[in-house]
XYZ file of N, CA and C in Angstrom:
828
model
N 0.811 -1.207 0.000
C 0.000 0.000 0.000
C 0.857 1.274 0.000
N 1.903 1.234 0.853
C 2.801 2.384 0.913
C 3.533 2.583 -0.414
N 3.930 1.467 -1.033
C 4.622 1.563 -2.318
C 3.729 2.185 -3.377
N 2.446 1.874 -3.331
C 1.513 2.468 -4.298
C 1.458 3.981 -4.104
N 1.361 4.420 -2.853
C 1.316 5.856 -2.573
C 2.589 6.555 -3.044
N 3.732 5.909 -2.814
C 5.007 6.486 -3.250
C 5.032 6.623 -4.768
N 4.667 5.540 -5.460
C 4.666 5.572 -6.927
C 3.705 6.639 -7.437
N 2.546 6.775 -6.792
C 1.550 7.741 -7.237
C 2.056 9.176 -7.086
N 2.631 9.486 -5.920
C 3.111 10.855 -5.683
C 4.272 11.193 -6.617
N 5.220 10.266 -6.771
C 6.337 10.513 -7.691
C 5.814 10.698 -9.111
N 4.850 9.887 -9.497
C 4.239 9.981 -10.832
C 3.626 11.352 -11.062
N 2.791 11.794 -10.128
C 2.070 13.060 -10.287
C 3.018 14.257 -10.237
N 3.948 14.244 -9.282
C 4.890 15.357 -9.169
C 5.793 15.432 -10.397
N 6.221 14.267 -10.886
C 7.113 14.240 -12.050
C 6.409 14.776 -13.292
N 5.123 14.472 -13.429
C 4.379 14.963 -14.586
C 4.305 16.494 -14.565
N 4.098 17.082 -13.397
C 4.045 18.544 -13.328
C 5.384 19.156 -13.733
N 6.484 18.567 -13.239
C 7.798 19.076 -13.621
C 8.038 18.889 -15.120
N 7.647 17.724 -15.658
C 7.816 17.465 -17.094
C 6.976 18.418 -17.938
N 5.801 18.785 -17.427
C 4.938 19.713 -18.156
C 5.637 21.060 -18.326
N 6.223 21.569 -17.245
C 6.939 22.851 -17.326
C 8.148 22.735 -18.249
N 8.925 21.656 -18.093
C 10.099 21.460 -18.948
C 9.683 21.356 -20.416
N 8.580 20.651 -20.670
C 8.091 20.504 -22.040
C 7.694 21.830 -22.658
N 7.046 22.694 -21.864
C 6.656 24.019 -22.361
C 7.898 24.842 -22.697
N 8.892 24.808 -21.799
C 10.137 25.543 -22.045
C 10.844 25.015 -23.289
N 10.901 23.690 -23.416
C 11.575 23.075 -24.562
C 10.876 23.429 -25.864
N 9.533 23.379 -25.852
C 8.781 23.695 -27.071
C 8.979 25.154 -27.470
N 8.979 26.056 -26.496
C 9.173 27.472 -26.807
C 10.559 27.715 -27.394
N 11.566 27.079 -26.819
C 12.925 27.252 -27.328
C 13.063 26.721 -28.751
N 12.240 25.736 -29.091
C 12.289 25.188 -30.435
C 11.896 26.187 -31.500
N 11.202 27.265 -31.123
C 10.779 28.289 -32.090
C 11.759 29.453 -32.178
N 12.857 29.366 -31.409
C 13.858 30.431 -31.454
C 14.880 30.155 -32.554
N 15.702 31.132 -32.806
C 16.774 30.954 -33.794
C 17.783 29.922 -33.330
N 18.683 29.537 -34.242
C 19.643 28.470 -33.940
C 20.475 28.790 -32.707
N 20.964 30.039 -32.633
C 21.789 30.427 -31.484
C 20.961 30.428 -30.201
N 19.744 30.972 -30.283
C 18.868 31.007 -29.116
C 18.503 29.612 -28.643
N 18.232 28.708 -29.590
C 17.894 27.324 -29.244
C 19.040 26.650 -28.489
N 20.245 26.804 -29.049
C 21.406 26.133 -28.456
C 21.698 26.650 -27.056
N 21.745 27.978 -26.932
C 22.048 28.566 -25.621
C 20.916 28.330 -24.628
N 19.685 28.498 -25.093
C 18.540 28.328 -24.207
C 18.438 26.917 -23.654
N 18.678 25.923 -24.501
C 18.577 24.533 -24.030
C 19.686 24.189 -23.043
N 20.854 24.782 -23.239
C 21.945 24.561 -22.282
C 21.539 25.081 -20.899
N 20.941 26.273 -20.864
C 20.487 26.834 -19.595
C 19.304 26.040 -19.033
N 18.425 25.569 -19.921
C 17.267 24.785 -19.482
C 17.715 23.536 -18.725
N 18.604 22.741 -19.326
C 19.001 21.483 -18.695
C 19.930 21.709 -17.513
N 20.657 22.817 -17.525
C 21.430 23.170 -16.326
C 20.485 23.479 -15.170
N 19.374 24.166 -15.476
C 18.373 24.452 -14.447
C 17.728 23.186 -13.916
N 17.433 22.235 -14.812
C 16.861 20.953 -14.380
C 17.825 20.248 -13.426
N 19.121 20.235 -13.795
C 20.123 19.609 -12.932
C 20.223 20.290 -11.581
N 20.175 21.625 -11.574
C 20.256 22.369 -10.313
C 19.046 22.072 -9.430
N 17.867 21.973 -10.046
C 16.670 21.652 -9.279
C 16.749 20.273 -8.650
N 17.256 19.301 -9.404
C 17.416 17.939 -8.878
C 18.419 17.909 -7.731
N 19.531 18.618 -7.896
C 20.534 18.675 -6.826
C 19.960 19.298 -5.556
N 19.130 20.335 -5.736
C 18.506 20.969 -4.580
C 17.592 20.014 -3.839
N 16.816 19.213 -4.578
C 15.912 18.246 -3.951
C 16.701 17.162 -3.226
N 17.794 16.683 -3.849
C 18.642 15.659 -3.216
C 19.275 16.212 -1.941
N 19.742 17.451 -1.987
C 20.353 18.071 -0.808
C 19.347 18.182 0.330
N 18.097 18.531 -0.005
C 17.051 18.611 1.017
C 16.822 17.245 1.649
N 16.756 16.204 0.806
C 16.557 14.855 1.321
C 17.678 14.441 2.257
N 18.930 14.728 1.873
C 20.072 14.374 2.716
C 20.017 15.118 4.046
N 19.641 16.400 4.008
C 19.558 17.191 5.239
C 18.496 16.636 6.181
N 17.350 16.236 5.622
C 16.274 15.676 6.451
C 16.725 14.381 7.108
N 17.389 13.511 6.344
C 17.849 12.227 6.887
C 18.887 12.445 7.987
N 19.867 13.325 7.735
C 20.919 13.576 8.717
C 20.351 14.176 9.993
N 19.406 15.094 9.853
C 18.814 15.718 11.030
C 18.018 14.702 11.834
N 17.221 13.886 11.138
C 16.401 12.895 11.829
C 17.219 11.872 12.581
N 18.379 11.507 12.045
C 19.226 10.497 12.683
C 19.845 10.984 13.988
N 19.873 12.298 14.204
C 20.459 12.847 15.426
C 19.491 12.851 16.607
N 18.247 12.492 16.387
C 17.220 12.620 17.412
C 16.992 11.295 18.136
N 16.534 11.381 19.402
C 16.150 10.168 20.122
C 14.788 9.694 19.610
N 14.300 8.575 20.141
C 13.104 7.928 19.583
C 11.880 8.832 19.602
N 11.607 9.475 20.759
C 10.417 10.318 20.856
C 10.516 11.536 19.946
N 11.675 12.170 19.938
C 11.846 13.341 19.073
C 11.835 12.936 17.604
N 12.345 11.749 17.313
C 12.311 11.279 15.934
C 10.877 11.034 15.481
N 10.051 10.481 16.361
C 8.647 10.280 16.010
C 7.940 11.611 15.817
N 8.269 12.584 16.654
C 7.671 13.910 16.499
C 8.138 14.555 15.196
N 9.415 14.390 14.862
C 9.959 14.925 13.613
C 9.262 14.280 12.413
N 9.077 12.961 12.471
C 8.375 12.248 11.399
C 6.938 12.746 11.267
N 6.312 13.021 12.409
C 4.943 13.524 12.393
C 4.882 14.910 11.747
N 5.852 15.748 12.077
C 5.904 17.086 11.457
C 6.086 16.979 9.944
N 6.887 16.019 9.492
C 7.076 15.813 8.061
C 5.771 15.373 7.402
N 5.009 14.516 8.074
C 3.714 14.096 7.528
C 2.778 15.289 7.364
N 2.730 16.138 8.394
C 1.862 17.317 8.331
C 2.329 18.262 7.225
N 3.652 18.451 7.123
C 4.193 19.316 6.071
C 3.886 18.742 4.688
N 4.016 17.422 4.540
C 3.693 16.788 3.258
C 2.223 16.991 2.914
N 1.348 16.887 3.915
C -0.081 17.124 3.701
C -0.311 18.552 3.219
N 0.320 19.525 3.880
C 0.160 20.937 3.509
C 0.677 21.181 2.092
N 1.821 20.596 1.754
C 2.398 20.801 0.426
C 1.528 20.187 -0.668
N 0.958 19.028 -0.398
C 0.080 18.394 -1.385
C -1.154 19.262 -1.631
N -1.759 19.744 -0.546
C -2.938 20.607 -0.685
C -2.568 21.884 -1.434
N -1.419 22.472 -1.072
C -0.978 23.695 -1.746
C -0.761 23.457 -3.236
N -0.211 22.293 -3.585
C 0.027 21.977 -4.989
C -1.281 21.893 -5.759
N -2.270 21.227 -5.156
C -3.571 21.096 -5.819
C -4.199 22.465 -6.027
N -4.170 23.299 -4.990
C -4.767 24.634 -5.095
C -4.015 25.502 -6.106
N -2.680 25.384 -6.128
C -1.878 26.169 -7.070
C -2.197 25.787 -8.505
N -2.298 24.484 -8.771
C -2.611 24.039 -10.127
C -4.023 24.443 -10.533
N -4.946 24.435 -9.578
C -6.309 24.893 -9.880
C -6.314 26.353 -10.306
N -5.480 27.144 -9.644
C -5.468 28.575 -9.912
C -4.683 28.920 -11.172
N -3.544 28.223 -11.388
C -2.632 28.612 -12.461
C -2.618 27.660 -13.649
N -3.288 26.518 -13.531
C -3.210 25.515 -14.584
C -3.617 26.038 -15.963
N -4.678 26.815 -16.026
C -5.176 27.287 -17.326
C -4.247 28.288 -17.983
N -3.534 29.050 -17.175
C -2.677 30.111 -17.737
C -1.194 29.777 -17.626
N -0.877 28.550 -17.187
C 0.519 28.201 -16.956
C 1.355 28.362 -18.222
N 0.880 27.834 -19.342
C 1.645 27.896 -20.582
C 1.865 29.346 -21.009
N 0.808 30.150 -20.964
C 0.926 31.543 -21.377
C 1.864 32.325 -20.453
N 1.743 32.101 -19.149
C 2.597 32.813 -18.201
C 4.068 32.458 -18.398
N 4.339 31.167 -18.610
C 5.720 30.748 -18.830
C 6.284 31.350 -20.111
N 5.483 31.331 -21.163
C 5.966 31.861 -22.442
C 6.203 33.366 -22.371
N 5.380 34.075 -21.598
C 5.592 35.511 -21.403
C 6.919 35.774 -20.694
N 7.178 34.984 -19.629
C 8.433 35.143 -18.899
C 9.627 34.787 -19.781
N 9.462 33.761 -20.598
C 10.537 33.352 -21.504
C 10.831 34.426 -22.546
N 9.783 35.041 -23.066
C 9.968 36.072 -24.090
C 10.716 37.271 -23.518
N 10.400 37.617 -22.279
C 11.120 38.722 -21.640
C 12.594 38.379 -21.490
N 12.869 37.107 -21.108
C 14.259 36.680 -20.960
C 14.980 36.723 -22.298
N 14.298 36.285 -23.361
C 14.911 36.269 -24.688
C 15.163 37.685 -25.199
N 14.204 38.590 -24.942
C 14.336 39.960 -25.433
C 15.560 40.661 -24.846
N 15.923 40.279 -23.625
C 17.080 40.904 -22.976
C 18.310 39.996 -23.015
N 18.215 38.899 -23.774
C 19.308 37.913 -23.865
C 19.710 37.403 -22.486
N 18.748 37.337 -21.589
C 19.005 36.890 -20.224
C 18.557 35.430 -20.091
N 19.400 34.519 -20.526
C 19.025 33.110 -20.504
C 19.011 32.533 -19.093
N 19.495 33.297 -18.140
C 19.376 32.843 -16.750
C 17.908 32.748 -16.328
N 17.044 33.468 -17.023
C 15.609 33.337 -16.742
C 15.118 31.936 -17.054
N 15.607 31.347 -18.148
C 15.251 29.970 -18.498
C 15.781 29.023 -17.431
N 17.032 29.238 -17.028
C 17.640 28.417 -15.968
C 16.789 28.475 -14.699
N 16.394 29.687 -14.302
C 15.642 29.864 -13.061
C 14.284 29.186 -13.121
N 13.563 29.352 -14.232
C 12.247 28.720 -14.364
C 12.353 27.204 -14.269
N 13.338 26.624 -14.957
C 13.513 25.177 -14.919
C 13.910 24.705 -13.524
N 14.841 25.413 -12.898
C 15.322 25.014 -11.573
C 14.194 25.082 -10.542
N 13.405 26.147 -10.585
C 12.309 26.295 -9.619
C 11.269 25.204 -9.820
N 10.931 24.928 -11.070
C 9.921 23.904 -11.350
C 10.354 22.545 -10.823
N 11.582 22.150 -11.129
C 12.075 20.837 -10.703
C 12.291 20.794 -9.192
N 12.874 21.862 -8.629
C 13.128 21.887 -7.189
C 11.821 21.868 -6.403
N 10.816 22.583 -6.889
C 9.530 22.623 -6.189
C 8.902 21.245 -6.130
N 8.792 20.589 -7.280
C 8.187 19.261 -7.295
C 9.073 18.253 -6.571
N 10.398 18.400 -6.732
C 11.308 17.484 -6.055
C 11.242 17.627 -4.545
N 11.154 18.863 -4.061
C 11.081 19.092 -2.614
C 9.803 18.504 -2.035
N 8.687 18.672 -2.729
C 7.429 18.094 -2.259
C 7.523 16.570 -2.198
N 8.160 15.980 -3.208
C 8.333 14.531 -3.230
C 9.231 14.073 -2.093
N 10.322 14.788 -1.874
C 11.265 14.433 -0.812
C 10.595 14.482 0.553
N 9.833 15.535 0.811
C 9.151 15.658 2.105
C 8.153 14.518 2.286
N 7.403 14.193 1.223
C 6.451 13.091 1.308
C 7.170 11.777 1.593
N 8.248 11.502 0.851
C 8.980 10.255 1.045
C 9.591 10.188 2.444
N 10.120 11.317 2.928
C 10.713 11.332 4.265
C 9.674 11.048 5.332
N 8.486 11.621 5.175
C 7.429 11.369 6.142
C 6.900 9.955 6.082
N 6.864 9.369 4.887
C 6.305 8.027 4.713
C 7.301 6.932 5.049
N 8.597 7.188 4.813
C 9.594 6.122 4.934
C 10.556 6.326 6.093
N 10.212 7.213 7.015
C 11.153 7.549 8.079
C 11.538 6.347 8.935
N 10.632 5.363 9.044
C 10.931 4.192 9.871
C 11.278 2.962 9.032
N 11.335 3.118 7.733
C 11.570 1.961 6.856
C 13.050 1.591 6.846
N 13.319 0.320 6.733
C 14.682 -0.181 6.679
C 14.745 -1.357 5.711
N 15.949 -1.672 5.250
C 16.203 -2.885 4.495
C 15.335 -3.078 3.282
N 14.591 -4.196 3.266
C 13.774 -4.563 2.109
C 12.710 -3.519 1.810
N 12.184 -2.875 2.863
C 11.158 -1.854 2.651
C 11.716 -0.669 1.868
N 12.963 -0.298 2.144
C 13.588 0.813 1.425
C 13.851 0.445 -0.030
N 14.275 -0.788 -0.249
C 14.513 -1.251 -1.621
C 13.211 -1.248 -2.409
N 12.153 -1.766 -1.783
C 10.849 -1.800 -2.440
C 10.353 -0.395 -2.751
N 10.547 0.532 -1.795
C 10.120 1.918 -2.001
C 10.919 2.578 -3.125
N 12.208 2.246 -3.226
C 13.031 2.808 -4.291
C 12.536 2.362 -5.659
N 12.182 1.094 -5.778
C 11.644 0.591 -7.044
C 10.290 1.245 -7.353
N 9.488 1.471 -6.300
C 8.197 2.130 -6.501
C 8.394 3.551 -7.024
N 9.388 4.262 -6.465
C 9.667 5.626 -6.911
C 10.145 5.637 -8.362
N 11.031 4.703 -8.706
C 11.510 4.619 -10.087
C 10.380 4.244 -11.037
N 9.493 3.368 -10.578
C 8.336 3.007 -11.396
C 7.412 4.186 -11.624
N 7.218 5.004 -10.570
C 6.393 6.197 -10.711
C 6.988 7.180 -11.690
N 8.321 7.321 -11.659
C 8.996 8.227 -12.590
C 8.859 7.739 -14.035
N 9.058 6.427 -14.239
C 8.923 5.865 -15.592
C 7.498 6.021 -16.109
N 6.533 5.791 -15.230
C 5.135 5.939 -15.628
C 4.811 7.391 -15.950
N 5.429 8.321 -15.231
C 5.205 9.747 -15.499
C 5.680 10.114 -16.894
N 6.844 9.613 -17.279
C 7.365 9.889 -18.623
C 6.412 9.346 -19.679
N 5.919 8.104 -19.460
C 4.998 7.491 -20.424
C 3.678 8.251 -20.479
N 3.164 8.659 -19.323
C 1.894 9.397 -19.279
C 2.033 10.756 -19.956
N 3.139 11.437 -19.674
C 3.380 12.741 -20.288
C 3.432 12.618 -21.809
N 4.132 11.585 -22.294
C 4.226 11.383 -23.738
C 2.853 11.138 -24.345
N 2.040 10.325 -23.675
C 0.702 10.020 -24.179
C -0.166 11.272 -24.240
N -0.106 12.097 -23.182
C -0.917 13.316 -23.154
C -0.399 14.355 -24.145
N 0.917 14.412 -24.320
C 1.478 15.355 -25.275
C 1.052 15.038 -26.712
N 0.886 13.769 -27.012
C 0.509 13.388 -28.362
C -1.007 13.480 -28.584
N -1.689 14.122 -27.667
C -3.094 14.463 -27.877
C -4.052 13.306 -27.760
N -3.953 12.595 -26.644
C -4.897 11.503 -26.439
C -6.322 12.035 -26.395
N -7.199 11.375 -27.116
C -8.612 11.790 -27.114
C -9.365 11.212 -25.926
N -8.735 10.291 -25.228
C -9.403 9.635 -24.106
C -9.267 10.461 -22.833
N -8.072 11.012 -22.608
C -7.814 11.734 -21.364
C -7.063 13.021 -21.669
N -7.728 14.160 -21.460
C -7.089 15.458 -21.680
C -6.300 15.859 -20.437
N -5.439 16.882 -20.576
C -4.707 17.390 -19.417
C -5.677 17.854 -18.327
N -6.734 18.523 -18.732
C -7.704 19.047 -17.752
C -8.332 17.921 -16.941
N -8.781 16.873 -17.640
C -9.397 15.746 -16.943
C -8.374 15.015 -16.091
N -7.156 14.879 -16.599
C -6.097 14.206 -15.850
C -5.863 14.897 -14.508
N -5.732 16.224 -14.526
C -5.465 16.933 -13.283
C -6.668 16.895 -12.341
N -7.877 16.875 -12.872
C -9.054 16.798 -12.013
C -9.112 15.455 -11.286
N -8.817 14.373 -12.001
C -8.867 13.044 -11.390
C -7.773 12.898 -10.337
N -6.554 13.291 -10.700
C -5.439 13.092 -9.776
C -5.493 14.050 -8.586
N -6.118 15.207 -8.739
C -6.191 16.111 -7.591
C -7.085 15.528 -6.503
N -8.138 14.799 -6.893
C -8.982 14.130 -5.903
C -8.172 13.076 -5.151
N -7.390 12.285 -5.884
C -6.562 11.261 -5.257
C -5.518 11.876 -4.337
N -4.946 13.002 -4.743
C -3.962 13.676 -3.904
C -4.590 14.209 -2.619
N -5.777 14.770 -2.720
C -6.443 15.281 -1.522
C -6.805 14.151 -0.565
N -7.204 13.001 -1.105
C -7.464 11.837 -0.264
C -6.186 11.389 0.441
N -5.098 11.362 -0.292
C -3.818 10.955 0.280
C -3.362 11.945 1.347
N -3.555 13.238 1.112
C -3.187 14.248 2.111
C -3.990 14.053 3.391
N -5.265 13.736 3.251
C -6.096 13.463 4.422
C -5.606 12.256 5.191
N -5.167 11.222 4.466
C -4.620 10.029 5.117
C -3.353 10.371 5.898
N -2.478 11.192 5.310
C -1.261 11.617 6.011
C -1.592 12.381 7.285
N -2.601 13.244 7.204
C -2.984 14.042 8.363
C -3.506 13.154 9.490
N -4.295 12.145 9.144
C -4.805 11.230 10.168
C -3.679 10.399 10.774
N -2.726 9.968 9.953
C -1.579 9.237 10.486
C -0.773 10.110 11.440
N -0.615 11.380 11.079
C 0.093 12.312 11.955
C -0.661 12.488 13.274
N -1.982 12.561 13.188
C -2.792 12.699 14.406
C -2.632 11.476 15.305
N -2.601 10.281 14.713
C -2.392 9.065 15.502
C -1.057 9.122 16.240
N -0.015 9.622 15.562
C 1.296 9.752 16.206
C 1.251 10.740 17.368
N 0.561 11.856 17.163
C 0.462 12.868 18.216
C -0.293 12.330 19.429
N -1.307 11.501 19.187
C -2.037 10.869 20.289
C -1.115 9.919 21.052
N -0.343 9.113 20.316
C 0.556 8.153 20.972
C 1.662 8.862 21.754
N 2.025 10.079 21.340
C 3.027 10.867 22.059
C 2.435 11.648 23.224
N 1.108 11.609 23.360
C 0.437 12.333 24.434
C 0.270 13.807 24.162
N 0.458 14.229 22.922
C 0.333 15.643 22.572
C -1.055 15.999 22.063
N -1.877 14.997 21.839
C -3.241 15.215 21.351
C -4.154 14.248 22.083
N -5.279 14.718 22.623
C -6.179 13.812 23.349
C -6.960 12.920 22.401
N -7.300 11.723 22.864
C -8.088 10.816 22.037
C -9.574 11.171 22.082
N -10.031 11.796 23.148
C -11.389 12.325 23.329
C -12.454 11.257 23.551
N -12.257 10.039 23.064
C -13.267 8.988 23.266
C -12.644 7.642 22.973
N -13.415 6.597 23.301
C -13.044 5.268 22.832
C -13.486 5.107 21.393
N -13.471 3.893 20.908
C -13.902 3.638 19.538
C -15.397 3.922 19.404
N -15.741 4.747 18.433
C -17.137 5.154 18.271
C -17.976 4.065 17.617
N -17.400 3.323 16.691
C -18.093 2.216 16.029
C -17.065 1.259 15.455
N -17.540 0.124 15.031
C -16.659 -0.887 14.444
C -17.247 -1.347 13.109
N -16.616 -0.908 12.018
C -17.074 -1.277 10.680
C -16.141 -2.310 10.034
N -15.375 -3.022 10.863
C -14.407 -3.980 10.336
C -15.066 -5.085 9.524
N -16.289 -5.432 9.883
C -16.981 -6.496 9.145
C -17.341 -6.050 7.729
N -17.498 -4.729 7.543
C -17.800 -4.197 6.207
C -16.527 -3.963 5.405
N -15.548 -3.299 6.028
C -14.280 -3.029 5.348
C -13.211 -2.779 6.400
N -12.389 -3.782 6.611
C -11.314 -3.655 7.591
C -10.215 -2.749 7.037
N -9.482 -2.106 7.951
C -8.358 -1.280 7.505
C -7.023 -1.966 7.815
N -7.081 -3.275 8.072
C -5.893 -4.003 8.488
C -5.072 -4.596 7.370
N -5.610 -4.773 6.182
C -4.849 -5.393 5.110
C -5.713 -5.632 3.893
N -5.112 -6.111 2.828
C -5.838 -6.388 1.597
C -6.441 -5.139 1.002
N -7.656 -5.285 0.471
C -8.338 -4.152 -0.155
C -8.603 -3.050 0.861
N -9.024 -3.431 2.064
C -9.298 -2.438 3.099
C -8.062 -1.660 3.501
N -6.908 -2.358 3.575
C -5.666 -1.677 3.906
C -5.257 -0.692 2.824
N -5.435 -1.093 1.557
C -5.132 -0.185 0.450
C -6.052 1.029 0.473
N -7.334 0.790 0.712
C -8.302 1.881 0.788
C -7.956 2.824 1.939
N -7.517 2.261 3.063
C -7.146 3.072 4.219
C -5.920 3.925 3.919
N -4.919 3.325 3.251
C -3.700 4.062 2.931
C -3.976 5.211 1.970
N -4.951 5.015 1.071
C -5.255 6.035 0.068
C -6.174 7.133 0.595
N -7.037 6.795 1.540
C -8.085 7.737 1.934
C -8.102 8.099 3.411
N -7.352 7.348 4.250
C -7.421 7.592 5.680
C -8.575 6.879 6.355
N -9.216 5.954 5.677
C -10.344 5.197 6.236
C -9.937 4.519 7.546
N -10.798 4.654 8.557
C -10.624 3.974 9.827
C -11.880 3.153 10.095
N -11.705 1.852 10.282
C -12.860 0.991 10.556
C -13.363 1.173 11.984
N -12.451 1.558 12.900
C -12.823 1.735 14.305
C -12.294 3.090 14.786
N -12.892 4.178 14.337
C -12.344 5.496 14.663
C -12.725 5.962 16.066
N -11.883 6.837 16.622
C -12.268 7.536 17.843
C -12.704 8.950 17.477
N -13.132 9.712 18.475
C -13.689 11.038 18.206
C -12.639 11.986 17.615
N -11.409 11.885 18.070
C -10.352 12.751 17.529
C -10.191 12.545 16.030
N -10.145 11.290 15.599
C -9.991 10.994 14.177
C -11.175 11.507 13.359
N -12.372 11.327 13.896
C -13.566 11.789 13.182
C -13.558 13.311 13.043
N -13.216 14.013 14.125
C -13.207 15.480 14.082
C -12.150 15.999 13.109
N -10.968 15.379 13.108
C -9.909 15.807 12.182
C -10.321 15.536 10.738
N -10.929 14.384 10.499
C -11.406 14.044 9.157
C -12.433 15.077 8.677
N -13.415 15.392 9.529
C -14.450 16.358 9.150
C -13.867 17.756 8.959
N -12.942 18.155 9.839
C -12.338 19.482 9.723
C -11.521 19.589 8.436
N -10.777 18.536 8.123
C -9.952 18.546 6.904
C -10.812 18.688 5.665
N -11.846 17.863 5.536
C -12.652 17.908 4.322
C -13.547 19.146 4.276
N -13.933 19.649 5.445
C -14.642 20.927 5.453
C -13.763 22.049 4.931
N -12.491 22.059 5.364
C -11.550 23.072 4.888
C -11.279 22.924 3.392
N -11.158 21.682 2.925
C -10.887 21.456 1.499
C -12.056 21.933 0.633
N -13.261 21.608 1.035
C -14.421 22.035 0.263
C -14.528 23.555 0.230
N -14.204 24.198 1.346
C -14.258 25.666 1.373
C -13.179 26.255 0.468
N -11.965 25.716 0.536
C -10.868 26.237 -0.278
C -11.107 26.029 -1.772
N -11.719 24.903 -2.118
C -11.924 24.587 -3.530
C -13.120 25.320 -4.131
N -14.144 25.543 -3.322
C -15.393 26.064 -3.885
C -15.844 27.375 -3.264
N -14.963 28.026 -2.494
C -15.363 29.295 -1.895
C -15.614 30.317 -2.995
N -16.597 31.207 -2.809
C -16.849 32.228 -3.829
C -15.685 33.187 -3.935
N -15.338 33.522 -5.167
C -14.235 34.448 -5.403
C -14.773 35.831 -5.727
N -14.195 36.810 -5.096
C -14.641 38.186 -5.351
C -14.229 38.594 -6.748
N -15.094 39.320 -7.399
C -14.790 39.783 -8.755
C -13.663 40.784 -8.719
N -12.704 40.611 -9.617
C -11.572 41.555 -9.678
C -12.014 42.882 -10.256
N -11.506 43.950 -9.681
C -11.871 45.282 -10.145
C -10.915 45.762 -11.212
């Protein structure tokens, strides 16, 4: 179940980074020979810088976590889960707001860079795009795999590589104009899955805070739906990992679940004031 979540997040984050890189690459293809050559050099240098930044963040998180005792390490892992939840929600909201104008905004910024022969603008756009998605992925992986060792780490690594390979294949399919799934529909479907996953991370973080004594449980188990769908393994375990489903929830879990989805519905569908 965890491997599926890892592959899914790497897949989705990689597609967003590939989308930006693809837009930059396509725009550079319409420039003159000199502009194409110089621009692409800066583009791929920016991609490399973004990847290095994400790797450096991952190394810093691992080194810092290893210095902590058990209780502080669990609290640190919990903070990473909450941060990963916030970053996932922020990503969904950002794409909702900027998705329609992303191509136009990028091309406008690129044209300004070209007009002033400032190819560092191309470098910066590529580096920010890759570093942003890479940092979100790193935080998610750190929060999810903080206690993993040995075979679990190997399995997670293969899941991440599989997600990356699938992202390349998905991007290629969408770029070639699939009539079955448009970019708009793709982002709508995956944003729902991401919000479900963020909710699951938040509930896992809440469970950790309860076990650390930093959050009250408020009640015993309110009901037992294990006979309908257990959250212990198989299909129920997968459903729980993806959505935060609890077969035997307590009041704290129910309140956090309701508060999270209430906030999400408000953020997604709140009325927007007309711009003057």
